[in-house]
PDB file of C-alpha atoms in Angstrom:
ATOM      1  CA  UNK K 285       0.000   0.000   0.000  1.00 84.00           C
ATOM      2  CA  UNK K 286       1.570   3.247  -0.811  1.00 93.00           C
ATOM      3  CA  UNK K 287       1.684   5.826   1.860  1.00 95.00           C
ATOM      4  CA  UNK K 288       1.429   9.260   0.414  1.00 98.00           C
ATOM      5  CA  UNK K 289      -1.621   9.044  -2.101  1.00 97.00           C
ATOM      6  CA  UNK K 290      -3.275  11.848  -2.571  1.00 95.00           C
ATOM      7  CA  UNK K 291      -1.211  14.182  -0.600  1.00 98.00           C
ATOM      8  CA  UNK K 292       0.818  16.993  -2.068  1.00 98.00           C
ATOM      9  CA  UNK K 293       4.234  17.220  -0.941  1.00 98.00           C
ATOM     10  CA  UNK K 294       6.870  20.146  -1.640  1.00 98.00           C
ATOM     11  CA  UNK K 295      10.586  19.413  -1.723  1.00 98.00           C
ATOM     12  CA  UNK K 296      12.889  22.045  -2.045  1.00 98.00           C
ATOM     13  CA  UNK K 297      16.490  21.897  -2.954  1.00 97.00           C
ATOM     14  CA  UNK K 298      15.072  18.670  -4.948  1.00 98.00           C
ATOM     15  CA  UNK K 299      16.376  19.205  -8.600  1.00 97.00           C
ATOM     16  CA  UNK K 300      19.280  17.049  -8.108  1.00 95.00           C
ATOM     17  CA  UNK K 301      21.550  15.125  -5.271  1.00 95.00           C
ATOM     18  CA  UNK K 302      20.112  14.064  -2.314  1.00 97.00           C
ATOM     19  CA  UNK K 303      16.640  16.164  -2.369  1.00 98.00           C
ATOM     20  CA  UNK K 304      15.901  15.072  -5.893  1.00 98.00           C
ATOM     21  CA  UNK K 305      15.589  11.352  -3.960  1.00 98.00           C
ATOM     22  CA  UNK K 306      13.818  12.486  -1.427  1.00 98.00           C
ATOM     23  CA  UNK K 307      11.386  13.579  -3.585  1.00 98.00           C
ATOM     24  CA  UNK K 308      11.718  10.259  -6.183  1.00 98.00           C
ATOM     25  CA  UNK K 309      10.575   8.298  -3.074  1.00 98.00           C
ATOM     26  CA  UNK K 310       7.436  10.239  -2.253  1.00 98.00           C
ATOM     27  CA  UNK K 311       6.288   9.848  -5.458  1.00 98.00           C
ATOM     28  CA  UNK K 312       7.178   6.510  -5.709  1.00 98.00           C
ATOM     29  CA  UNK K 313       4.672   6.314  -2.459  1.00 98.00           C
ATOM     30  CA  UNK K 314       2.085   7.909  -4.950  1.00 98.00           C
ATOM     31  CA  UNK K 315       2.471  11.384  -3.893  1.00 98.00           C
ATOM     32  CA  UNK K 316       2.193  14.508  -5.902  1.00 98.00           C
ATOM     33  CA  UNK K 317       5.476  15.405  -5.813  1.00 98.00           C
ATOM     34  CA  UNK K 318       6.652  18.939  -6.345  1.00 98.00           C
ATOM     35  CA  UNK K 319      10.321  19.348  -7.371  1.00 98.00           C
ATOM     36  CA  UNK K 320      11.341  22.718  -6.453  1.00 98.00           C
ATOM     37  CA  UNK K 321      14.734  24.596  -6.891  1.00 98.00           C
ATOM     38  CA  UNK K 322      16.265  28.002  -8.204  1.00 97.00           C
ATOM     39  CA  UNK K 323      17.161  26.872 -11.596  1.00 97.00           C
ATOM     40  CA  UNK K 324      14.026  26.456 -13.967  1.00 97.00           C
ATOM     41  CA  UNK K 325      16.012  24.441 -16.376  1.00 98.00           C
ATOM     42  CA  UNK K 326      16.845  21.887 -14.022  1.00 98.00           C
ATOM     43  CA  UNK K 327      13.326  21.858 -11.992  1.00 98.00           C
ATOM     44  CA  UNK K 328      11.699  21.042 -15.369  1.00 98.00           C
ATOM     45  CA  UNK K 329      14.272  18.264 -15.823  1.00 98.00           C
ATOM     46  CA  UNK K 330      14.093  16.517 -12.682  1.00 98.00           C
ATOM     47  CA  UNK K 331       9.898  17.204 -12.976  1.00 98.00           C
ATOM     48  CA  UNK K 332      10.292  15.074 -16.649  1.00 98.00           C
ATOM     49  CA  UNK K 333      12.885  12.505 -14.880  1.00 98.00           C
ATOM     50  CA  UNK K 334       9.928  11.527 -12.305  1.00 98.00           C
ATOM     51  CA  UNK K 335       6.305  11.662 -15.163  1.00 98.00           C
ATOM     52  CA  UNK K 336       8.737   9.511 -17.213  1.00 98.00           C
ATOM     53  CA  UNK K 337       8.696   7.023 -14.635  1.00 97.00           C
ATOM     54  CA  UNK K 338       5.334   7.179 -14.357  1.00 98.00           C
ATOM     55  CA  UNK K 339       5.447   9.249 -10.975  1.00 98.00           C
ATOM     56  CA  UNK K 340       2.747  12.312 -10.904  1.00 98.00           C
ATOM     57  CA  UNK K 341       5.062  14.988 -10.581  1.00 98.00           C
ATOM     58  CA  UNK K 342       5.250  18.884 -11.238  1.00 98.00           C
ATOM     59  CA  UNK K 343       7.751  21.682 -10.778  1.00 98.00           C
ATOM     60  CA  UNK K 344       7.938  25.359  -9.353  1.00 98.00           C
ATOM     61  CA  UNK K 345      10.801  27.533  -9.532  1.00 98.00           C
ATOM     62  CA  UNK K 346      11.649  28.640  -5.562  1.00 97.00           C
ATOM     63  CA  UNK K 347      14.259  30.814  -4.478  1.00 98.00           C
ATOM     64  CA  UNK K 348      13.770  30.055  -0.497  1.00 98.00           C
ATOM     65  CA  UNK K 349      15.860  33.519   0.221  1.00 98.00           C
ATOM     66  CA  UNK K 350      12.809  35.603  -1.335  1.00 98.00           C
ATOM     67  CA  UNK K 351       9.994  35.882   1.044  1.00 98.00           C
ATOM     68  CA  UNK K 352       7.520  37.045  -1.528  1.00 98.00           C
ATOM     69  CA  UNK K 353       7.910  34.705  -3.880  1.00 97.00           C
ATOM     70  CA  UNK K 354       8.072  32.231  -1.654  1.00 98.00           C
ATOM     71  CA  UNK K 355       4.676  32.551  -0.818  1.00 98.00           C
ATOM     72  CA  UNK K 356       3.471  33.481  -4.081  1.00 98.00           C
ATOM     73  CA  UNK K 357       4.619  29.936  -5.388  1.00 98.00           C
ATOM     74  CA  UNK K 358       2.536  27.937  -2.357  1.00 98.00           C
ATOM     75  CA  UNK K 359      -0.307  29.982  -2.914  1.00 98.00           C
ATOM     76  CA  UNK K 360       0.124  28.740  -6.552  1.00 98.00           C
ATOM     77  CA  UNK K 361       0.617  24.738  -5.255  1.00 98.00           C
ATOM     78  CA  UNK K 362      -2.562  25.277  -3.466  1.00 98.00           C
ATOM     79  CA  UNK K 363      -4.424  26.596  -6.231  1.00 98.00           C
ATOM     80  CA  UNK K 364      -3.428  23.935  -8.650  1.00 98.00           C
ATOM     81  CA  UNK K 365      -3.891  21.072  -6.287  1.00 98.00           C
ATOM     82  CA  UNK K 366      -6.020  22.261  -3.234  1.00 97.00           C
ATOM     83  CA  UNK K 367      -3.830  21.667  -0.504  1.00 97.00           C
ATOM     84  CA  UNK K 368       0.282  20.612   0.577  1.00 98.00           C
ATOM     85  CA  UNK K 369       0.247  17.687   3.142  1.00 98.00           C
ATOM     86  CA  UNK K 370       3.857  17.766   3.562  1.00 98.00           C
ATOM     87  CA  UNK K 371       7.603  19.951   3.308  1.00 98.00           C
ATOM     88  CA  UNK K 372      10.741  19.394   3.282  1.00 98.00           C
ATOM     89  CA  UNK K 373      13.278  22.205   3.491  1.00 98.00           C
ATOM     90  CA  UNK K 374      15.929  20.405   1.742  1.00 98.00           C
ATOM     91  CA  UNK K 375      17.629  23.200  -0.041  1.00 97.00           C
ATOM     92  CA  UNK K 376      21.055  24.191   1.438  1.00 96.00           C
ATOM     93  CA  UNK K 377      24.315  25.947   0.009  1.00 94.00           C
ATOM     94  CA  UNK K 378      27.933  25.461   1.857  1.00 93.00           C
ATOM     95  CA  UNK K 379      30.871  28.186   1.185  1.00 95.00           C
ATOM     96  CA  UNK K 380      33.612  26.383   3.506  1.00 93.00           C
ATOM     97  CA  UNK K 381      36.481  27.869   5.199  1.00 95.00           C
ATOM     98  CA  UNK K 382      38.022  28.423   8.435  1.00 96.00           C
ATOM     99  CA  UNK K 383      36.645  31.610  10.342  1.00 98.00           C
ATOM    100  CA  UNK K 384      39.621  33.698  10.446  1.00 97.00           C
ATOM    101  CA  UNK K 385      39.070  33.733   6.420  1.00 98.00           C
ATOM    102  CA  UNK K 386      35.629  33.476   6.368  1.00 98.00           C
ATOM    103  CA  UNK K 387      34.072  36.621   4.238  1.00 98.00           C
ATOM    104  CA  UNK K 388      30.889  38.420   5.423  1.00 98.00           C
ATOM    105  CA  UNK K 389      29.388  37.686   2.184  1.00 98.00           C
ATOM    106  CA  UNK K 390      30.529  33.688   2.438  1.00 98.00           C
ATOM    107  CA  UNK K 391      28.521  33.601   6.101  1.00 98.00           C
ATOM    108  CA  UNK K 392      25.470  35.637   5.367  1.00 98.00           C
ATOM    109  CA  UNK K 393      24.740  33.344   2.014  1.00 98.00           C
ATOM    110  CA  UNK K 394      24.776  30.533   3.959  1.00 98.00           C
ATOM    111  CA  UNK K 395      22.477  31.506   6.485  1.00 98.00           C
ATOM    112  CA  UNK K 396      20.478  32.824   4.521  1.00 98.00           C
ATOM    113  CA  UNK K 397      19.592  30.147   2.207  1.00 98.00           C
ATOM    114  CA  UNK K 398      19.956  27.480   4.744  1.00 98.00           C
ATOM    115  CA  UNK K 399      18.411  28.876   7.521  1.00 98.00           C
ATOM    116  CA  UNK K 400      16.359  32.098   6.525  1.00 98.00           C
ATOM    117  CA  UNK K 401      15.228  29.950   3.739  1.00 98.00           C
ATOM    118  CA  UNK K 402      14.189  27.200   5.804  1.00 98.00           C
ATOM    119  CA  UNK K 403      12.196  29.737   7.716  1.00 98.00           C
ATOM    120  CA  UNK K 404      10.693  31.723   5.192  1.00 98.00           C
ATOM    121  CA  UNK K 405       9.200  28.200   3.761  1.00 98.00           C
ATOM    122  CA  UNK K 406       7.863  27.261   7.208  1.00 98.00           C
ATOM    123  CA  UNK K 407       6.259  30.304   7.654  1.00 98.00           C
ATOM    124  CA  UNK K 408       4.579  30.767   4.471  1.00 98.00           C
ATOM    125  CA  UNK K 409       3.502  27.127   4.010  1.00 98.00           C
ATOM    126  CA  UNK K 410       2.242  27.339   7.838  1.00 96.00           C
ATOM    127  CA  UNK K 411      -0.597  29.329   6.884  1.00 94.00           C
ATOM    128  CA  UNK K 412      -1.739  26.738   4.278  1.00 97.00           C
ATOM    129  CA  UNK K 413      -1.361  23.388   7.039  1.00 98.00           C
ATOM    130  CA  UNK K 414      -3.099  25.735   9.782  1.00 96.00           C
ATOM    131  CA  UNK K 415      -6.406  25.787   7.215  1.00 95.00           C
ATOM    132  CA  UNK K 416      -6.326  22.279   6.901  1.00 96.00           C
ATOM    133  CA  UNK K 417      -5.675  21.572  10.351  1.00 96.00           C
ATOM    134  CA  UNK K 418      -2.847  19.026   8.876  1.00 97.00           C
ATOM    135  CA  UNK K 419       1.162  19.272   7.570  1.00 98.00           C
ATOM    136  CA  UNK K 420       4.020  17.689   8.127  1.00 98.00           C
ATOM    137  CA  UNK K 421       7.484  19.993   8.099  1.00 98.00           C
ATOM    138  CA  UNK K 422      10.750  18.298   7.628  1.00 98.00           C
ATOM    139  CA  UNK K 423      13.964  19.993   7.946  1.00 98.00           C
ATOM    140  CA  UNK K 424      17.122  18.832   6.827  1.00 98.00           C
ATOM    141  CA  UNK K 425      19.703  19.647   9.092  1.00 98.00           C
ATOM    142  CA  UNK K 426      23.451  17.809   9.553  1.00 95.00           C
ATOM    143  CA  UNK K 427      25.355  16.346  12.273  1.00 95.00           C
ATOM    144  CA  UNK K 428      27.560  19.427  11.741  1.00 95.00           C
ATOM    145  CA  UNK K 429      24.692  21.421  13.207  1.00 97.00           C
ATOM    146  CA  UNK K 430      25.596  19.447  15.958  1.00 97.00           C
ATOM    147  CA  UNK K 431      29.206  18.515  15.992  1.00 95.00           C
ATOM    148  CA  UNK K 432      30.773  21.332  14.718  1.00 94.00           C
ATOM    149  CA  UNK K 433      33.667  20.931  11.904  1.00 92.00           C
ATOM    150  CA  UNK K 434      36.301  23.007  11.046  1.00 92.00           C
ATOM    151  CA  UNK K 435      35.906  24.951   8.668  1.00 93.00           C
ATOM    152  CA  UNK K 436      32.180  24.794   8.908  1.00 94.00           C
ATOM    153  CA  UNK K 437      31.386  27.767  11.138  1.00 97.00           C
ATOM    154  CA  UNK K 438      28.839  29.391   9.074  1.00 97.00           C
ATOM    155  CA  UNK K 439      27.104  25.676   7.847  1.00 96.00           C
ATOM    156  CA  UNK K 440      26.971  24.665  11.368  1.00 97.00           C
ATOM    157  CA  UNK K 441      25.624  27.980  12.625  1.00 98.00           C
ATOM    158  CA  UNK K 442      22.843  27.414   9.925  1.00 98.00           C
ATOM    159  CA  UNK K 443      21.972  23.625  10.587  1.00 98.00           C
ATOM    160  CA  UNK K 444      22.336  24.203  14.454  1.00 98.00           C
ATOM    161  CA  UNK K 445      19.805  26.929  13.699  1.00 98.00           C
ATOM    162  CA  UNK K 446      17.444  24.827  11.477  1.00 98.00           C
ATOM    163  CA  UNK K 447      17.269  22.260  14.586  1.00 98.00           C
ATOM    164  CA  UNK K 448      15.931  25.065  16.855  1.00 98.00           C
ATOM    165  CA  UNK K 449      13.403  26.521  14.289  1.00 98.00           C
ATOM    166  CA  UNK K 450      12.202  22.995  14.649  1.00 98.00           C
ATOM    167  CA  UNK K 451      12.050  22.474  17.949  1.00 98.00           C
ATOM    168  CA  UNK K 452      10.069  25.802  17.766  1.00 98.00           C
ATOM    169  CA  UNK K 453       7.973  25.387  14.828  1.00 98.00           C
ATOM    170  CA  UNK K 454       6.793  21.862  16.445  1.00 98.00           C
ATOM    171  CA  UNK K 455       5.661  24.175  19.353  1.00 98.00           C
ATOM    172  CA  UNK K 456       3.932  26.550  17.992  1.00 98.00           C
ATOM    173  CA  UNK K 457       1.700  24.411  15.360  1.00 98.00           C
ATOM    174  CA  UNK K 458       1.219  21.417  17.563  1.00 98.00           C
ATOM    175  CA  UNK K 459      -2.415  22.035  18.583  1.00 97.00           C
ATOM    176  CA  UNK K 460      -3.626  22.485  14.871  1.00 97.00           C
ATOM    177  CA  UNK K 461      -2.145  18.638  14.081  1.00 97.00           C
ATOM    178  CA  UNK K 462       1.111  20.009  11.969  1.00 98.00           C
ATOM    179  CA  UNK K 463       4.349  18.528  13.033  1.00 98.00           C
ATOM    180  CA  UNK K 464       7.806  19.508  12.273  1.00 98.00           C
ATOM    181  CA  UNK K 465      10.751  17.360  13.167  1.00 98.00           C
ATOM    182  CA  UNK K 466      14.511  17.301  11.386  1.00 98.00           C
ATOM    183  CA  UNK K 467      16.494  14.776   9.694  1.00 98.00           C
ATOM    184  CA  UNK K 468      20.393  15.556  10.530  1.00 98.00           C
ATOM    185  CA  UNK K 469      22.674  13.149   7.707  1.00 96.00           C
ATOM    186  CA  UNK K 470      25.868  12.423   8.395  1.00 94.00           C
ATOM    187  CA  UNK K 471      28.488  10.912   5.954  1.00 92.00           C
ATOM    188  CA  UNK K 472      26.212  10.515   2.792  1.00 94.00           C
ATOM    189  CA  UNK K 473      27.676   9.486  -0.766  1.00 90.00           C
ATOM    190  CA  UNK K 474      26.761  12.274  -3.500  1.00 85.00           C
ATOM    191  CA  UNK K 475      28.274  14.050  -6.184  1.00 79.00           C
ATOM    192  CA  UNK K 476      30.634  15.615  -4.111  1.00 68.00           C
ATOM    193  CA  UNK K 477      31.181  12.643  -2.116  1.00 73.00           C
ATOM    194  CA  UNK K 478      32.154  11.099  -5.537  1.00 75.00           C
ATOM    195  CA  UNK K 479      35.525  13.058  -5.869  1.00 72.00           C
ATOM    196  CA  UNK K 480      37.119  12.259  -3.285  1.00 71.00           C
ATOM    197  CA  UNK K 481      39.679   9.185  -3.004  1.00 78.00           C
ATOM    198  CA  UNK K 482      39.229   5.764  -1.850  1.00 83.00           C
ATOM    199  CA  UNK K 483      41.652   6.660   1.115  1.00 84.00           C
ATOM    200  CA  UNK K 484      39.709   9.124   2.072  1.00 77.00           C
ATOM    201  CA  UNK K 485      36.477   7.633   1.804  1.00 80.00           C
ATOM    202  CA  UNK K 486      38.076   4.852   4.263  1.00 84.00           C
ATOM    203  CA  UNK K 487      39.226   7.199   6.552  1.00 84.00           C
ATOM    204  CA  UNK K 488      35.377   8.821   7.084  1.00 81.00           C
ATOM    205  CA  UNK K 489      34.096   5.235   7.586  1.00 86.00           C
ATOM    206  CA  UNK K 490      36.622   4.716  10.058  1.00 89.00           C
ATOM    207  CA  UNK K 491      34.900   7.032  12.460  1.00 90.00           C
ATOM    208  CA  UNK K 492      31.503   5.453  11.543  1.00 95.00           C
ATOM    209  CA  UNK K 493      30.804   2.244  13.957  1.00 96.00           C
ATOM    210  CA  UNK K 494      28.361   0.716  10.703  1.00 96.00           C
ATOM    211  CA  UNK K 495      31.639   1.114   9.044  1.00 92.00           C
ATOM    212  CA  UNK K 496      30.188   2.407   6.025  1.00 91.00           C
ATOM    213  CA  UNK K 497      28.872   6.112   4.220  1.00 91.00           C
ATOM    214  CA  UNK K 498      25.332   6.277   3.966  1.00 95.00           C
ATOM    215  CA  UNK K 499      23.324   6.352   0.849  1.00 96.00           C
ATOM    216  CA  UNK K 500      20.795   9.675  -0.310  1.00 97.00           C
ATOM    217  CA  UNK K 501      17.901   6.798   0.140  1.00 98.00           C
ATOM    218  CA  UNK K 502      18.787   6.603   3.587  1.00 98.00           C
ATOM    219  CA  UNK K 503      17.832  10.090   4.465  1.00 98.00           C
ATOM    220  CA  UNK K 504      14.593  10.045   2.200  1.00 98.00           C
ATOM    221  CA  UNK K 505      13.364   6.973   4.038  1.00 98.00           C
ATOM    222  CA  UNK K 506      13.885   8.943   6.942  1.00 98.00           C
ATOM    223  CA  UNK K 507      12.055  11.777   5.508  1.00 98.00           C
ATOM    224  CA  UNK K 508       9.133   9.275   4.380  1.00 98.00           C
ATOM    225  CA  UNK K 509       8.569   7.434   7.922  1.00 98.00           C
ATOM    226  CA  UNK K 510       8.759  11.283   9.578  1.00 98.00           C
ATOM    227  CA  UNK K 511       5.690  12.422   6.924  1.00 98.00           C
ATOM    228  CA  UNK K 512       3.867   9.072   7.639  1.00 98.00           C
ATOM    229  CA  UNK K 513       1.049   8.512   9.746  1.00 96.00           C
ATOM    230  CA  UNK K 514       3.272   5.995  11.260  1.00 97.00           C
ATOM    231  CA  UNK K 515       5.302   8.520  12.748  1.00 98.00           C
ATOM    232  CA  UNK K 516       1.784  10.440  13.825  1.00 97.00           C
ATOM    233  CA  UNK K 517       3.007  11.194  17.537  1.00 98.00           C
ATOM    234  CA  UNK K 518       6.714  12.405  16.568  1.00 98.00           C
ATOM    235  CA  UNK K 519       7.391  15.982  16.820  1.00 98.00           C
ATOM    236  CA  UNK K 520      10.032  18.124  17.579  1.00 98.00           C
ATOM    237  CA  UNK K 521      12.589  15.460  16.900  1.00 98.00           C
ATOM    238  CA  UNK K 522      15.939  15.563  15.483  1.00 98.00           C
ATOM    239  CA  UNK K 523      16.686  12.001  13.503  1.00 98.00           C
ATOM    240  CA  UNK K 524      20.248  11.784  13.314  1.00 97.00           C
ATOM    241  CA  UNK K 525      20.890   9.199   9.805  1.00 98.00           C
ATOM    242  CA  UNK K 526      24.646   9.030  10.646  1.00 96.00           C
ATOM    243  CA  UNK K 527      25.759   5.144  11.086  1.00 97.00           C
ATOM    244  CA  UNK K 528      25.915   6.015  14.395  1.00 96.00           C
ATOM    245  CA  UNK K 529      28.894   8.643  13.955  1.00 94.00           C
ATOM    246  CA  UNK K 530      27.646  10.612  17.183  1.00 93.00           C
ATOM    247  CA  UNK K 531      25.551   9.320  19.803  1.00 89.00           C
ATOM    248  CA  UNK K 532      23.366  11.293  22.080  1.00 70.00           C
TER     249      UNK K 532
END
């Protein structure tokens, strides 16, 4: 039985990597699935990859740092296809290097696509859930949010950040049936991932007691039990999908 039929879910950040299989598996649990992202070319891509599988799919252009549109797009979900069941704030930039060299310009776009955007999306499709009395908000943050990494300042000051928006948001919305929890990946094989050397690769899984990096499918499973009305009394939570790298 699939899960998500006839619910409406938003991913953003989803054109590619691991938010593009996030959103693969909802519709593969026969949601609508919309792909959203900056880049139109690549939203109508991903869009085609998922109808050519036979997925019902659809795609909006988001930038999550503007406010306006932001809301503007939602209100256009909604008209299309009445209501959005479920978000994930998946989209997320990183400009890495240690503070001492750290630009303004390299912190403030990080935090503001990771965790303004994160907020303006909450916020905007909050008003939408409250009408239905209904929603599901998942937030992608990292174990750097909670680790800390070198280098990372301005990442980890935006994940850390998206964890207590969550925390927050599950407050505020609990009485109207909306729940918000986070999803914080650790090691996870992408494109990036990719590039680096076997040695390397070795040397993360090293630290990793299942020995292993995890897979993009692990965090959308994640995201899929979290939207579920299997996970109906979870809120507020932070899921760490790490192998196990930190323990708390």
């Amino acid at each position: 039985m699939k899960r998500f039929v006839d619910r409406v879910v938003v991913v953003t950040g989803s054109a590619r990597g691991i938010g593009f299989t996030i959103a693969e598996r909802f519709a593969q649990e026969g949601a609508m699935t919309i792909i959203s992202d900056i880049s139109e070319e690549a939203v109508a891509e991903a869009a085609k990859k998922l109808q050519d599988q036979g997925y019902k799919a659809d795609g909006f252009v988001i930038n999550v740092t503007d406010s306006s549109q932001v809301e503007a797009t939602f209100k256009e979900i909604v008209s299309k296809y009445q209501r959005i069941d479920v978000l994930v704030n998946n989209a997320g930039i990183t400009k890495d290097t240690l503070i001492m060299r750290m630009k303004e310009s390299d912190w403030d776009a990080v935090i503001n696509v990771n965790l303004k955007g994160t907020f303006n999306c909450t916020q905007k499709i909050s008003r939408h859930m409250l009408n239905q009395k209904s929603g599901s908000i998942i937030n992608i943050a990292s174990v750097i949010g909670i680790m800390g990494n070198v280098g990372q300042s301005n990442y980890a000051a935006s994940k850390a950040g998206i964890i207590g928006l969550t925390k927050s948001t599950a407050k505020e919305f609990a009485s109207r049936n909306i729940r918000a929890n986070a999803i914080a990946p650790g090691f996870i094989e992408t494109e990036m991932t990719a590039q680096l050397s076997p040695e390397v690769v070795e040397n993360y899984a090293k630290a990793i007691p299942l020995q292993k990096m995890g897979k993009p499918v692990d965090v959308a499973n994640a995201c899929i039990f979290l939207a579920s009305d299997e996970a109906q009394y979870i809120t507020g939570q932070t899921i760490q999908v790490d192998g196990g790298l930190i323990m708390s």
